[in-house]
Amino acid sequence: MKKSHSDSRVIQYLDERIRLRSLLRFLLEEPMPGGARWAYVFGSMVLFTLILQFVTGVMLAFYYGGTPDHAWDSVNYIDHLHYGSLDVGRLIRGFHYWGASIMVVLVGMHLLQVFLWGAYKRPREIMWLVGVILLALTMTAAFTGYLLPWDERAYWGTIVGTNMIGLVPVVGPLLKSAIRGGSGLGALTLSHFFAIHTMMLPSLFILFVVFHLVIFRRVGPAGPFRGSSSTLEAQKEYFYPRQVLMDALAMLAVFVLIASLSVLFPPGLEAMANPANSSYSPTPAWYFDWIFELLKMIRPEILGVIGLPAIIALVLVMLPFVDKRPERSPFHRPVAVLSMLLVLGSMLGLSIAAEAGFKKLVPLDPAAVKKGKIVFEHSGCMGCHTVMGKGGHIGPDLSEEGLVGHSEHWLIVQFINSSAHFPGSPMPPFTFLTPQERHDLAQYVSSLGRTGWPDTTR
Ligand code: HEC
């Protein structure tokens, strides 16, 4: 940026007072080894979604009331705010809602690329660690934001999430009631989540994003994994103008994607949270699906609830300190690349299994579930089956039978003719049950494990 006589008076005015030219030079004349590339746009795309979340979040906060009396009504009000024929309120909420999902996807892509490129290696270990912190902040933002609309999905989803925290030994119960602000979910939970979501997280985001970028500017971009340092040096190019243009186009693409999703699939609002509706089956946000499915498989569940996050955190934190070979090309790091493919493949498979499982779940009717529970307790089922720690052990534990996804028909056949499914089954045929009782019992069995999972006692 050379000083020229054609510079406008505004620029001259600002240059004299805030040293504008050297500031711009500092910001824009960052050398990019190997020249501008599309491969470098991911970080900017994540930053863009974060800024979009800040802007739309503030707009939502203008109208949002963070108490159980007002939260749902205020979100419903936002959904009905319109300007002419344009549903602005719902559109802004759509931006925030889809922005969150897209941000999780982009953070994932950014992480994968840094992993594949080996860009976490020396001297970028600390930058990677700050990135891991930013990932944790993103997940916390997703978790706390889920509760704010205060509809059925928000309420029961948070019951499940906080129950999991409660399973951690020793500190779990204390942590759970500290986060909830009491034993149940109520006004304090909502204000805790609102404060974390709108005050604590944004400040931490700013702090760590700045930290991430400062380190980035000090150690510079890792550059392509191929090519000798002399050819890369020869291809060197400044951040401005070509990389700035590429970043801007990538951000525009993200914006168009989020805007289209918000228009085509506006976020829904379920009925207001009803703590008495214990037949509601909560499902996690899609990006937590694979965790949900994996946790269902790990027994005892404490092992999964503590072990899984601990392993993920440990692998992410330790990676740059364990994998110290300077080799960066993915073509020469078969172990790293194969383990990444394995992890991605399992996440995809688990997510598909979880979604398929949710689709199969029988819809529940609270009155029938209640009557079915009485039939269950009076028919001798507990002689052989355990539910939440109570009952016999001849048959399998049914505490989470509702998550298996058996149809009502399958369950009724099981009650009246177990041998049809399990030849030689010791489970007696309960043919004396009336059709009404069979239906109620199937409803009760289908409800097991579905509310407050994994702890139905809440
Ligand atoms: C005498 C013991 C016994 C009694 C009583 C009994 N069951 Fe079972 N049940 C079993 C056994 C054992 C199995 C496992 C399948 C097998 O090996 O036969 C089973 C399987 C089931 C399953 C299928 C689990 C699955 O997904 O594979 C359901 C559901 C079930 N029982 C429900 C009930 C209900 C409801 C009652 C009461 C009306 C009941 N059972 C009473 C022994 C019993």
Short mmCIF file of C-alpha atoms and ligand atoms in Angstrom, two decimals:
data_model
loop_
_atom_site.label_atom_id
_atom_site.label_comp_id
_atom_site.label_asym_id
_atom_site.label_seq_id
_atom_site.Cartn_x
_atom_site.Cartn_y
_atom_site.Cartn_z
CA MET A 1 0.00 0.00 0.00
CA LYS A 2 2.06 2.88 -1.25
CA LYS A 3 1.38 6.44 -0.34
CA SER A 4 -0.02 8.12 -3.40
CA HIS A 5 -1.34 11.54 -4.14
CA SER A 6 -4.59 10.05 -5.41
CA ASP A 7 -5.47 8.80 -1.88
CA SER A 8 -8.62 10.48 -0.73
CA ARG A 9 -8.58 13.07 2.02
CA VAL A 10 -10.37 10.63 4.27
CA ILE A 11 -7.47 8.20 4.03
CA GLN A 12 -4.97 10.99 4.62
CA TYR A 13 -6.97 12.20 7.62
CA LEU A 14 -7.13 8.72 9.11
CA ASP A 15 -3.52 7.92 8.34
CA GLU A 16 -2.40 10.94 10.30
CA ARG A 17 -4.53 9.99 13.29
CA ILE A 18 -4.59 6.19 13.45
CA ARG A 19 -1.69 5.28 11.14
CA LEU A 20 -4.15 3.64 8.77
CA ARG A 21 -1.67 2.74 6.04
CA SER A 22 0.67 0.75 8.24
CA LEU A 23 -2.31 -0.91 9.89
CA LEU A 24 -3.62 -2.04 6.51
CA ARG A 25 -0.15 -3.12 5.49
CA PHE A 26 0.10 -5.21 8.65
CA LEU A 27 -3.31 -6.78 8.05
CA LEU A 28 -3.12 -7.37 4.31
CA GLU A 29 0.51 -7.99 3.50
CA GLU A 30 0.73 -11.33 5.25
CA PRO A 31 2.87 -13.58 3.05
CA MET A 32 1.16 -16.81 1.98
CA PRO A 33 3.69 -19.55 1.26
CA GLY A 34 2.89 -21.16 -2.09
CA GLY A 35 0.48 -18.35 -2.99
CA ALA A 36 -3.25 -17.85 -2.50
CA ARG A 37 -5.29 -21.06 -2.47
CA TRP A 38 -8.87 -22.25 -2.05
CA ALA A 39 -7.54 -24.70 0.52
CA TYR A 40 -6.98 -21.75 2.89
CA VAL A 41 -10.59 -20.55 3.09
CA PHE A 42 -11.89 -22.84 5.88
CA GLY A 43 -10.75 -20.76 8.84
CA SER A 44 -12.34 -17.64 7.36
CA MET A 45 -15.59 -19.53 6.76
CA VAL A 46 -15.73 -20.57 10.42
CA LEU A 47 -14.98 -17.01 11.54
CA PHE A 48 -17.74 -15.75 9.28
CA THR A 49 -20.37 -18.11 10.76
CA LEU A 50 -19.25 -17.08 14.24
CA ILE A 51 -19.76 -13.40 13.40
CA LEU A 52 -23.13 -14.24 11.88
CA GLN A 53 -24.09 -15.99 15.14
CA PHE A 54 -23.05 -12.90 17.11
CA VAL A 55 -25.12 -10.57 14.92
CA THR A 56 -28.27 -12.72 14.72
CA GLY A 57 -27.88 -13.64 18.40
CA VAL A 58 -27.97 -9.99 19.46
CA MET A 59 -31.05 -9.44 17.26
CA LEU A 60 -32.82 -12.39 18.92
CA ALA A 61 -31.82 -11.13 22.36
CA PHE A 62 -33.71 -7.87 21.65
CA TYR A 63 -36.94 -9.86 21.82
CA TYR A 64 -36.11 -12.91 23.90
CA GLY A 65 -37.31 -13.26 27.51
CA GLY A 66 -35.15 -15.68 29.47
CA THR A 67 -37.70 -16.98 32.00
CA PRO A 68 -39.96 -20.04 31.76
CA ASP A 69 -42.98 -17.68 31.76
CA HIS A 70 -41.78 -15.74 28.75
CA ALA A 71 -39.19 -17.75 26.80
CA TRP A 72 -41.57 -19.79 24.66
CA ASP A 73 -43.96 -16.87 24.13
CA SER A 74 -41.13 -14.56 23.11
CA VAL A 75 -39.76 -17.08 20.59
CA ASN A 76 -43.27 -17.58 19.27
CA TYR A 77 -43.57 -13.80 19.02
CA ILE A 78 -40.28 -13.61 17.10
CA ASP A 79 -41.66 -16.23 14.69
CA HIS A 80 -44.61 -13.97 13.97
CA LEU A 81 -42.68 -10.73 13.50
CA HIS A 82 -43.03 -9.69 9.92
CA TYR A 83 -42.23 -6.77 7.72
CA GLY A 84 -44.76 -6.60 4.93
CA SER A 85 -45.02 -10.16 3.70
CA LEU A 86 -41.54 -11.08 4.92
CA ASP A 87 -41.29 -13.14 8.12
CA VAL A 88 -38.18 -11.35 9.36
CA GLY A 89 -38.30 -12.79 12.87
CA ARG A 90 -38.46 -16.35 11.74
CA LEU A 91 -35.79 -15.68 9.12
CA ILE A 92 -33.37 -14.29 11.72
CA ARG A 93 -34.07 -17.25 13.98
CA GLY A 94 -33.48 -19.51 10.96
CA PHE A 95 -30.11 -17.84 10.41
CA HIS A 96 -29.13 -18.45 14.00
CA TYR A 97 -30.44 -22.02 13.97
CA TRP A 98 -28.88 -23.07 10.67
CA GLY A 99 -25.81 -20.94 11.37
CA ALA A 100 -25.16 -23.15 14.40
CA SER A 101 -25.40 -26.37 12.37
CA ILE A 102 -23.27 -25.04 9.54
CA MET A 103 -20.72 -23.75 12.03
CA VAL A 104 -20.40 -27.23 13.56
CA VAL A 105 -19.89 -28.67 10.05
CA LEU A 106 -17.30 -26.04 9.10
CA VAL A 107 -15.43 -26.40 12.39
CA GLY A 108 -15.31 -30.14 11.65
CA MET A 109 -13.99 -29.52 8.14
CA HIS A 110 -11.41 -27.05 9.40
CA LEU A 111 -10.23 -29.56 12.00
CA LEU A 112 -10.05 -32.36 9.41
CA GLN A 113 -8.05 -30.24 7.02
CA VAL A 114 -5.57 -29.18 9.68
CA PHE A 115 -5.26 -32.84 10.60
CA LEU A 116 -4.77 -34.06 7.01
CA TRP A 117 -2.32 -31.27 6.17
CA GLY A 118 -0.37 -32.05 9.36
CA ALA A 119 -0.67 -28.36 10.16
CA TYR A 120 -0.89 -29.05 13.92
CA LYS A 121 2.77 -30.06 14.00
CA ARG A 122 5.62 -28.01 15.39
CA PRO A 123 5.55 -25.01 15.77
CA ARG A 124 1.72 -24.88 15.67
CA GLU A 125 0.94 -27.09 18.70
CA ILE A 126 -0.41 -24.23 20.82
CA MET A 127 -2.50 -22.91 17.96
CA TRP A 128 -4.03 -26.41 17.69
CA LEU A 129 -4.76 -26.46 21.45
CA VAL A 130 -6.52 -23.11 21.21
CA GLY A 131 -8.49 -24.61 18.31
CA VAL A 132 -9.54 -27.52 20.54
CA ILE A 133 -10.76 -24.99 23.13
CA LEU A 134 -12.75 -23.22 20.40
CA LEU A 135 -14.28 -26.58 19.42
CA ALA A 136 -15.37 -27.13 23.03
CA LEU A 137 -16.86 -23.61 23.14
CA THR A 138 -18.79 -24.34 19.93
CA MET A 139 -20.26 -27.52 21.42
CA THR A 140 -21.15 -25.74 24.66
CA ALA A 141 -22.87 -23.01 22.66
CA ALA A 142 -24.88 -25.66 20.79
CA PHE A 143 -25.85 -27.38 24.03
CA THR A 144 -26.89 -24.24 25.91
CA GLY A 145 -28.69 -22.75 22.91
CA TYR A 146 -30.81 -25.89 22.57
CA LEU A 147 -32.73 -25.08 25.78
CA LEU A 148 -33.53 -21.43 25.09
CA PRO A 149 -36.76 -21.85 23.00
CA TRP A 150 -38.21 -23.69 26.04
CA ASP A 151 -40.34 -26.04 23.95
CA GLU A 152 -40.76 -29.77 24.58
CA ARG A 153 -37.71 -30.70 22.55
CA ALA A 154 -35.56 -28.13 24.33
CA TYR A 155 -36.74 -29.14 27.78
CA TRP A 156 -36.44 -32.91 27.45
CA GLY A 157 -33.23 -32.72 25.44
CA THR A 158 -31.67 -30.75 28.29
CA ILE A 159 -33.03 -33.20 30.88
CA VAL A 160 -31.12 -35.93 29.03
CA GLY A 161 -27.95 -33.88 28.62
CA THR A 162 -27.77 -32.79 32.25
CA ASN A 163 -28.60 -36.32 33.45
CA MET A 164 -25.50 -37.52 31.67
CA ILE A 165 -23.40 -34.97 33.53
CA GLY A 166 -24.95 -36.29 36.74
CA LEU A 167 -23.62 -39.80 36.03
CA VAL A 168 -19.98 -38.72 36.43
CA PRO A 169 -18.77 -40.23 39.73
CA VAL A 170 -18.15 -38.09 42.81
CA VAL A 171 -18.58 -34.60 41.29
CA GLY A 172 -21.41 -35.50 38.86
CA PRO A 173 -24.46 -34.92 41.07
CA LEU A 174 -23.03 -31.64 42.38
CA LEU A 175 -22.17 -30.47 38.87
CA LYS A 176 -25.61 -31.42 37.61
CA SER A 177 -27.46 -29.46 40.27
CA ALA A 178 -25.05 -26.52 39.89
CA ILE A 179 -25.76 -26.37 36.16
CA ARG A 180 -29.51 -26.81 36.65
CA GLY A 181 -29.59 -24.44 39.59
CA GLY A 182 -31.49 -27.01 41.65
CA SER A 183 -32.64 -30.59 41.37
CA GLY A 184 -35.04 -30.06 38.48
CA LEU A 185 -35.10 -27.93 35.34
CA GLY A 186 -36.60 -24.50 35.97
CA ALA A 187 -36.20 -20.74 35.96
CA LEU A 188 -32.64 -20.92 37.27
CA THR A 189 -31.59 -23.46 34.63
CA LEU A 190 -32.90 -21.17 31.93
CA SER A 191 -31.14 -18.08 33.30
CA HIS A 192 -27.91 -20.07 33.77
CA PHE A 193 -28.02 -21.28 30.19
CA PHE A 194 -28.98 -17.84 28.90
CA ALA A 195 -26.09 -16.17 30.74
CA ILE A 196 -23.61 -18.80 29.59
CA HIS A 197 -24.89 -18.65 26.02
CA THR A 198 -25.08 -14.87 25.65
CA MET A 199 -22.41 -13.52 27.98
CA MET A 200 -19.81 -16.07 28.97
CA LEU A 201 -19.37 -17.88 25.65
CA PRO A 202 -19.18 -14.80 23.41
CA SER A 203 -16.44 -13.27 25.59
CA LEU A 204 -14.52 -16.54 25.64
CA PHE A 205 -14.98 -16.89 21.88
CA ILE A 206 -13.52 -13.44 21.27
CA LEU A 207 -10.63 -14.10 23.62
CA PHE A 208 -9.66 -17.42 22.07
CA VAL A 209 -10.31 -16.43 18.45
CA VAL A 210 -7.98 -13.46 18.95
CA PHE A 211 -5.45 -15.77 20.58
CA HIS A 212 -5.81 -18.23 17.65
CA LEU A 213 -5.27 -15.47 15.10
CA VAL A 214 -2.39 -13.82 16.93
CA ILE A 215 -0.53 -17.13 17.01
CA PHE A 216 -1.44 -17.64 13.37
CA ARG A 217 0.12 -14.33 12.44
CA ARG A 218 3.23 -15.04 14.49
CA VAL A 219 3.99 -18.54 13.16
CA GLY A 220 2.38 -17.98 9.76
CA PRO A 221 0.29 -20.38 7.70
CA ALA A 222 1.63 -23.92 7.48
CA GLY A 223 1.47 -23.76 3.69
CA PRO A 224 1.10 -26.69 1.32
CA PHE A 225 2.56 -30.02 2.44
CA ARG A 226 4.26 -30.50 -0.93
CA GLY A 227 7.03 -28.54 -2.56
CA SER A 228 10.50 -27.51 -1.46
CA SER A 229 10.86 -24.36 0.59
CA SER A 230 12.58 -22.59 -2.26
CA THR A 231 9.75 -23.17 -4.79
CA LEU A 232 7.19 -22.18 -2.14
CA GLU A 233 9.19 -19.08 -1.43
CA ALA A 234 9.18 -18.28 -5.14
CA GLN A 235 5.38 -18.64 -5.34
CA LYS A 236 4.88 -16.50 -2.24
CA GLU A 237 2.06 -14.01 -2.47
CA TYR A 238 0.46 -11.53 -0.07
CA PHE A 239 -2.90 -12.16 1.63
CA TYR A 240 -4.29 -9.22 -0.36
CA PRO A 241 -5.74 -9.25 -3.00
CA ARG A 242 -6.24 -12.83 -4.27
CA GLN A 243 -6.63 -14.64 -0.94
CA VAL A 244 -8.93 -11.91 0.39
CA LEU A 245 -11.11 -12.39 -2.70
CA MET A 246 -11.20 -16.18 -2.30
CA ASP A 247 -12.07 -15.86 1.39
CA ALA A 248 -14.82 -13.36 0.59
CA LEU A 249 -16.32 -15.64 -2.06
CA ALA A 250 -16.23 -18.62 0.31
CA MET A 251 -17.99 -16.53 2.99
CA LEU A 252 -20.59 -15.48 0.46
CA ALA A 253 -21.21 -19.14 -0.39
CA VAL A 254 -21.70 -19.91 3.32
CA PHE A 255 -24.10 -17.01 3.62
CA VAL A 256 -26.14 -18.16 0.61
CA LEU A 257 -26.28 -21.70 2.01
CA ILE A 258 -27.46 -20.55 5.47
CA ALA A 259 -29.98 -18.15 3.92
CA SER A 260 -31.42 -20.84 1.64
CA LEU A 261 -31.74 -23.33 4.48
CA SER A 262 -33.46 -20.68 6.63
CA VAL A 263 -35.99 -19.89 3.90
CA LEU A 264 -36.62 -23.49 2.81
CA PHE A 265 -36.56 -25.14 6.24
CA PRO A 266 -37.42 -22.59 8.91
CA PRO A 267 -36.82 -23.89 12.44
CA GLY A 268 -39.91 -25.28 14.15
CA LEU A 269 -41.22 -24.53 17.61
CA GLU A 270 -42.87 -27.41 19.45
CA ALA A 271 -45.46 -27.02 22.20
CA MET A 272 -44.31 -25.18 25.30
CA ALA A 273 -42.20 -27.31 27.68
CA ASN A 274 -44.46 -29.40 29.91
CA PRO A 275 -42.55 -31.06 32.77
CA ALA A 276 -45.53 -33.39 33.36
CA ASN A 277 -45.39 -34.88 29.85
CA SER A 278 -43.15 -37.81 30.68
CA SER A 279 -44.04 -39.61 27.45
CA TYR A 280 -42.02 -37.18 25.32
CA SER A 281 -39.11 -38.87 23.50
CA PRO A 282 -36.21 -36.44 23.28
CA THR A 283 -33.77 -36.69 20.40
CA PRO A 284 -30.41 -34.95 20.35
CA ALA A 285 -29.31 -32.35 17.79
CA TRP A 286 -28.12 -34.28 14.71
CA TYR A 287 -24.43 -33.68 15.34
CA PHE A 288 -24.72 -35.42 18.70
CA ASP A 289 -26.51 -38.45 17.16
CA TRP A 290 -23.40 -40.59 16.90
CA ILE A 291 -22.58 -39.99 20.59
CA PHE A 292 -26.14 -40.96 21.53
CA GLU A 293 -25.89 -44.21 19.54
CA LEU A 294 -22.44 -45.04 20.90
CA LEU A 295 -23.52 -44.39 24.49
CA LYS A 296 -26.38 -46.84 24.00
CA MET A 297 -23.82 -49.53 23.16
CA ILE A 298 -21.34 -49.00 25.99
CA ARG A 299 -22.20 -50.76 29.25
CA PRO A 300 -22.11 -49.92 32.09
CA GLU A 301 -23.27 -46.50 30.93
CA ILE A 302 -20.96 -44.63 33.33
CA LEU A 303 -18.06 -45.97 31.28
CA GLY A 304 -19.44 -44.32 28.15
CA VAL A 305 -20.49 -41.06 29.76
CA ILE A 306 -17.06 -40.47 31.27
CA GLY A 307 -14.82 -42.56 29.06
CA LEU A 308 -15.99 -41.32 25.67
CA PRO A 309 -15.53 -37.56 26.21
CA ALA A 310 -12.32 -38.24 28.13
CA ILE A 311 -10.87 -40.25 25.23
CA ILE A 312 -11.92 -37.67 22.63
CA ALA A 313 -10.45 -34.81 24.69
CA LEU A 314 -7.26 -36.74 25.39
CA VAL A 315 -6.69 -37.65 21.73
CA LEU A 316 -7.30 -34.07 20.57
CA VAL A 317 -5.13 -32.48 23.26
CA MET A 318 -2.26 -34.96 23.00
CA LEU A 319 -2.14 -35.27 19.21
CA PRO A 320 0.57 -32.68 18.41
CA PHE A 321 2.71 -33.85 21.34
CA VAL A 322 2.51 -37.55 20.50
CA ASP A 323 2.72 -37.31 16.70
CA LYS A 324 6.00 -35.42 16.48
CA ARG A 325 7.31 -36.62 13.10
CA PRO A 326 7.85 -33.57 10.93
CA GLU A 327 6.33 -35.37 7.90
CA ARG A 328 3.19 -33.47 6.88
CA SER A 329 1.98 -35.06 3.64
CA PRO A 330 -1.13 -37.25 4.14
CA PHE A 331 0.35 -39.57 1.51
CA HIS A 332 3.18 -40.44 3.86
CA ARG A 333 1.11 -40.75 7.04
CA PRO A 334 -0.98 -43.91 6.46
CA VAL A 335 -1.74 -44.54 10.15
CA ALA A 336 -3.05 -41.03 10.71
CA VAL A 337 -5.16 -41.04 7.56
CA LEU A 338 -6.56 -44.53 8.09
CA SER A 339 -7.51 -43.83 11.69
CA MET A 340 -9.21 -40.64 10.57
CA LEU A 341 -11.22 -42.53 7.94
CA LEU A 342 -12.15 -45.14 10.53
CA VAL A 343 -13.38 -42.48 12.97
CA LEU A 344 -15.33 -40.63 10.26
CA GLY A 345 -16.86 -43.87 8.94
CA SER A 346 -17.96 -44.92 12.44
CA MET A 347 -19.44 -41.50 13.14
CA LEU A 348 -21.41 -41.66 9.91
CA GLY A 349 -22.59 -45.25 10.52
CA LEU A 350 -23.59 -44.47 14.11
CA SER A 351 -25.47 -41.32 13.04
CA ILE A 352 -27.42 -43.24 10.40
CA ALA A 353 -28.24 -45.98 12.92
CA ALA A 354 -29.40 -43.37 15.44
CA GLU A 355 -31.63 -41.58 12.92
CA ALA A 356 -33.12 -44.89 11.75
CA GLY A 357 -33.76 -45.79 15.40
CA PHE A 358 -35.60 -42.50 16.06
CA LYS A 359 -37.83 -43.08 13.03
CA LYS A 360 -38.84 -46.52 14.29
CA LEU A 361 -39.84 -45.30 17.76
CA VAL A 362 -43.53 -45.89 18.47
CA PRO A 363 -45.44 -42.65 19.22
CA LEU A 364 -46.47 -42.58 22.87
CA ASP A 365 -49.74 -41.70 24.56
CA PRO A 366 -49.11 -40.66 28.19
CA ALA A 367 -52.40 -42.10 29.52
CA ALA A 368 -51.72 -45.53 27.96
CA VAL A 369 -48.13 -45.50 29.27
CA LYS A 370 -49.44 -44.92 32.79
CA LYS A 371 -51.98 -47.76 32.55
CA GLY A 372 -49.39 -50.04 30.95
CA LYS A 373 -47.08 -49.52 33.91
CA ILE A 374 -49.76 -50.89 36.22
CA VAL A 375 -50.32 -53.91 33.94
CA PHE A 376 -46.55 -54.51 33.96
CA GLU A 377 -46.38 -54.38 37.76
CA HIS A 378 -49.38 -56.70 38.19
CA SER A 379 -48.56 -59.35 35.58
CA GLY A 380 -45.38 -60.73 37.09
CA CYS A 381 -43.04 -59.27 34.48
CA MET A 382 -40.78 -57.98 37.25
CA GLY A 383 -40.14 -61.55 38.40
CA CYS A 384 -37.84 -61.92 35.38
CA HIS A 385 -37.15 -58.39 34.08
CA THR A 386 -35.37 -55.48 35.73
CA VAL A 387 -36.48 -51.91 35.09
CA MET A 388 -34.28 -49.19 36.59
CA GLY A 389 -32.60 -51.55 38.99
CA LYS A 390 -35.77 -53.23 40.29
CA GLY A 391 -36.83 -56.78 39.34
CA GLY A 392 -35.43 -60.20 38.44
CA HIS A 393 -32.66 -61.27 36.11
CA ILE A 394 -34.02 -64.31 34.21
CA GLY A 395 -34.96 -62.09 31.27
CA PRO A 396 -33.04 -59.12 29.86
CA ASP A 397 -33.02 -55.72 31.60
CA LEU A 398 -35.82 -53.70 29.99
CA SER A 399 -34.75 -50.26 31.29
CA GLU A 400 -34.03 -49.06 27.75
CA GLU A 401 -36.34 -51.33 25.77
CA GLY A 402 -38.08 -48.26 24.30
CA LEU A 403 -34.90 -47.30 22.46
CA VAL A 404 -34.61 -50.65 20.65
CA GLY A 405 -37.34 -49.64 18.23
CA HIS A 406 -39.60 -52.72 18.29
CA SER A 407 -43.02 -52.13 16.70
CA GLU A 408 -46.18 -52.46 18.76
CA HIS A 409 -47.00 -55.64 16.82
CA TRP A 410 -43.62 -57.19 17.64
CA LEU A 411 -44.06 -56.41 21.34
CA ILE A 412 -47.57 -57.87 21.52
CA VAL A 413 -46.38 -61.08 19.84
CA GLN A 414 -43.58 -61.10 22.43
CA PHE A 415 -46.10 -60.85 25.30
CA ILE A 416 -48.45 -63.58 24.04
CA ASN A 417 -46.04 -65.91 22.23
CA SER A 418 -42.37 -65.34 23.10
CA SER A 419 -41.32 -68.56 21.32
CA ALA A 420 -42.24 -66.97 17.99
CA HIS A 421 -39.16 -64.76 18.48
CA PHE A 422 -37.08 -66.93 20.78
CA PRO A 423 -37.66 -70.69 20.23
CA GLY A 424 -37.84 -72.46 23.60
CA SER A 425 -38.24 -69.15 25.42
CA PRO A 426 -38.88 -69.38 29.19
CA MET A 427 -41.11 -66.27 29.01
CA PRO A 428 -44.67 -67.50 29.56
CA PRO A 429 -47.46 -66.55 27.09
CA PHE A 430 -49.53 -63.75 28.64
CA THR A 431 -52.61 -64.61 26.57
CA PHE A 432 -54.96 -63.60 29.42
CA LEU A 433 -54.24 -59.91 28.76
CA THR A 434 -57.11 -58.08 27.04
CA PRO A 435 -56.36 -56.28 23.74
CA GLN A 436 -56.53 -52.97 25.64
CA GLU A 437 -54.02 -54.22 28.23
CA ARG A 438 -51.71 -55.50 25.48
CA HIS A 439 -51.75 -52.08 23.84
CA ASP A 440 -51.11 -50.25 27.12
CA LEU A 441 -48.32 -52.65 28.05
CA ALA A 442 -46.69 -52.17 24.62
CA GLN A 443 -46.91 -48.40 25.16
CA TYR A 444 -45.27 -48.69 28.57
CA VAL A 445 -42.48 -50.97 27.31
CA SER A 446 -41.90 -48.58 24.36
CA SER A 447 -41.56 -45.65 26.77
CA LEU A 448 -38.76 -47.29 28.77
CA GLY A 449 -35.54 -45.37 28.49
CA ARG A 450 -37.03 -42.73 26.24
CA THR A 451 -37.55 -39.85 28.65
CA GLY A 452 -34.72 -38.54 30.67
CA TRP A 453 -32.48 -41.10 29.01
CA PRO A 454 -30.32 -42.63 30.39
CA ASP A 455 -31.83 -42.04 33.83
CA THR A 456 -35.63 -42.16 33.90
CA THR A 457 -35.76 -41.27 37.57
CA ARG A 458 -34.58 -37.68 36.73
C1 HEC B 1 -40.25 -66.36 33.37
C2 HEC B 1 -39.52 -65.19 33.09
C3 HEC B 1 -40.18 -64.07 32.28
C4 HEC B 1 -41.34 -63.41 32.57
C5 HEC B 1 -42.29 -63.60 33.72
C6 HEC B 1 -41.46 -62.39 31.55
N1 HEC B 1 -40.41 -62.46 30.68
FE1 HEC B 1 -40.07 -61.22 29.10
N2 HEC B 1 -38.44 -62.33 28.60
C7 HEC B 1 -37.91 -63.36 29.33
C8 HEC B 1 -36.73 -63.83 28.67
C9 HEC B 1 -35.80 -64.96 29.15
C10 HEC B 1 -36.56 -63.05 27.52
C11 HEC B 1 -35.43 -63.12 26.49
C12 HEC B 1 -35.83 -63.89 25.27
C13 HEC B 1 -35.67 -65.37 25.51
O1 HEC B 1 -34.53 -65.83 25.64
O2 HEC B 1 -36.70 -66.02 25.58
C14 HEC B 1 -37.65 -62.11 27.51
C15 HEC B 1 -37.81 -61.14 26.52
C16 HEC B 1 -38.73 -60.11 26.64
C17 HEC B 1 -38.82 -59.01 25.72
C18 HEC B 1 -37.96 -58.82 24.48
C19 HEC B 1 -36.65 -58.16 24.77
C20 HEC B 1 -35.90 -57.93 23.48
O3 HEC B 1 -35.96 -56.82 22.98
O4 HEC B 1 -35.27 -58.87 22.99
C21 HEC B 1 -39.81 -58.20 26.15
C22 HEC B 1 -40.27 -56.89 25.53
C23 HEC B 1 -40.36 -58.80 27.33
N3 HEC B 1 -39.67 -59.94 27.59
C24 HEC B 1 -41.40 -58.25 28.06
C25 HEC B 1 -42.02 -58.91 29.10
C26 HEC B 1 -43.23 -58.43 29.75
C27 HEC B 1 -43.95 -57.11 29.42
C28 HEC B 1 -43.53 -59.32 30.70
C29 HEC B 1 -44.75 -59.30 31.61
C30 HEC B 1 -46.05 -59.27 30.94
C31 HEC B 1 -42.53 -60.37 30.65
N4 HEC B 1 -41.64 -60.06 29.68
C32 HEC B 1 -42.50 -61.45 31.49
C33 HEC B 1 -38.41 -63.87 30.50
C34 HEC B 1 -39.59 -63.47 31.09
#
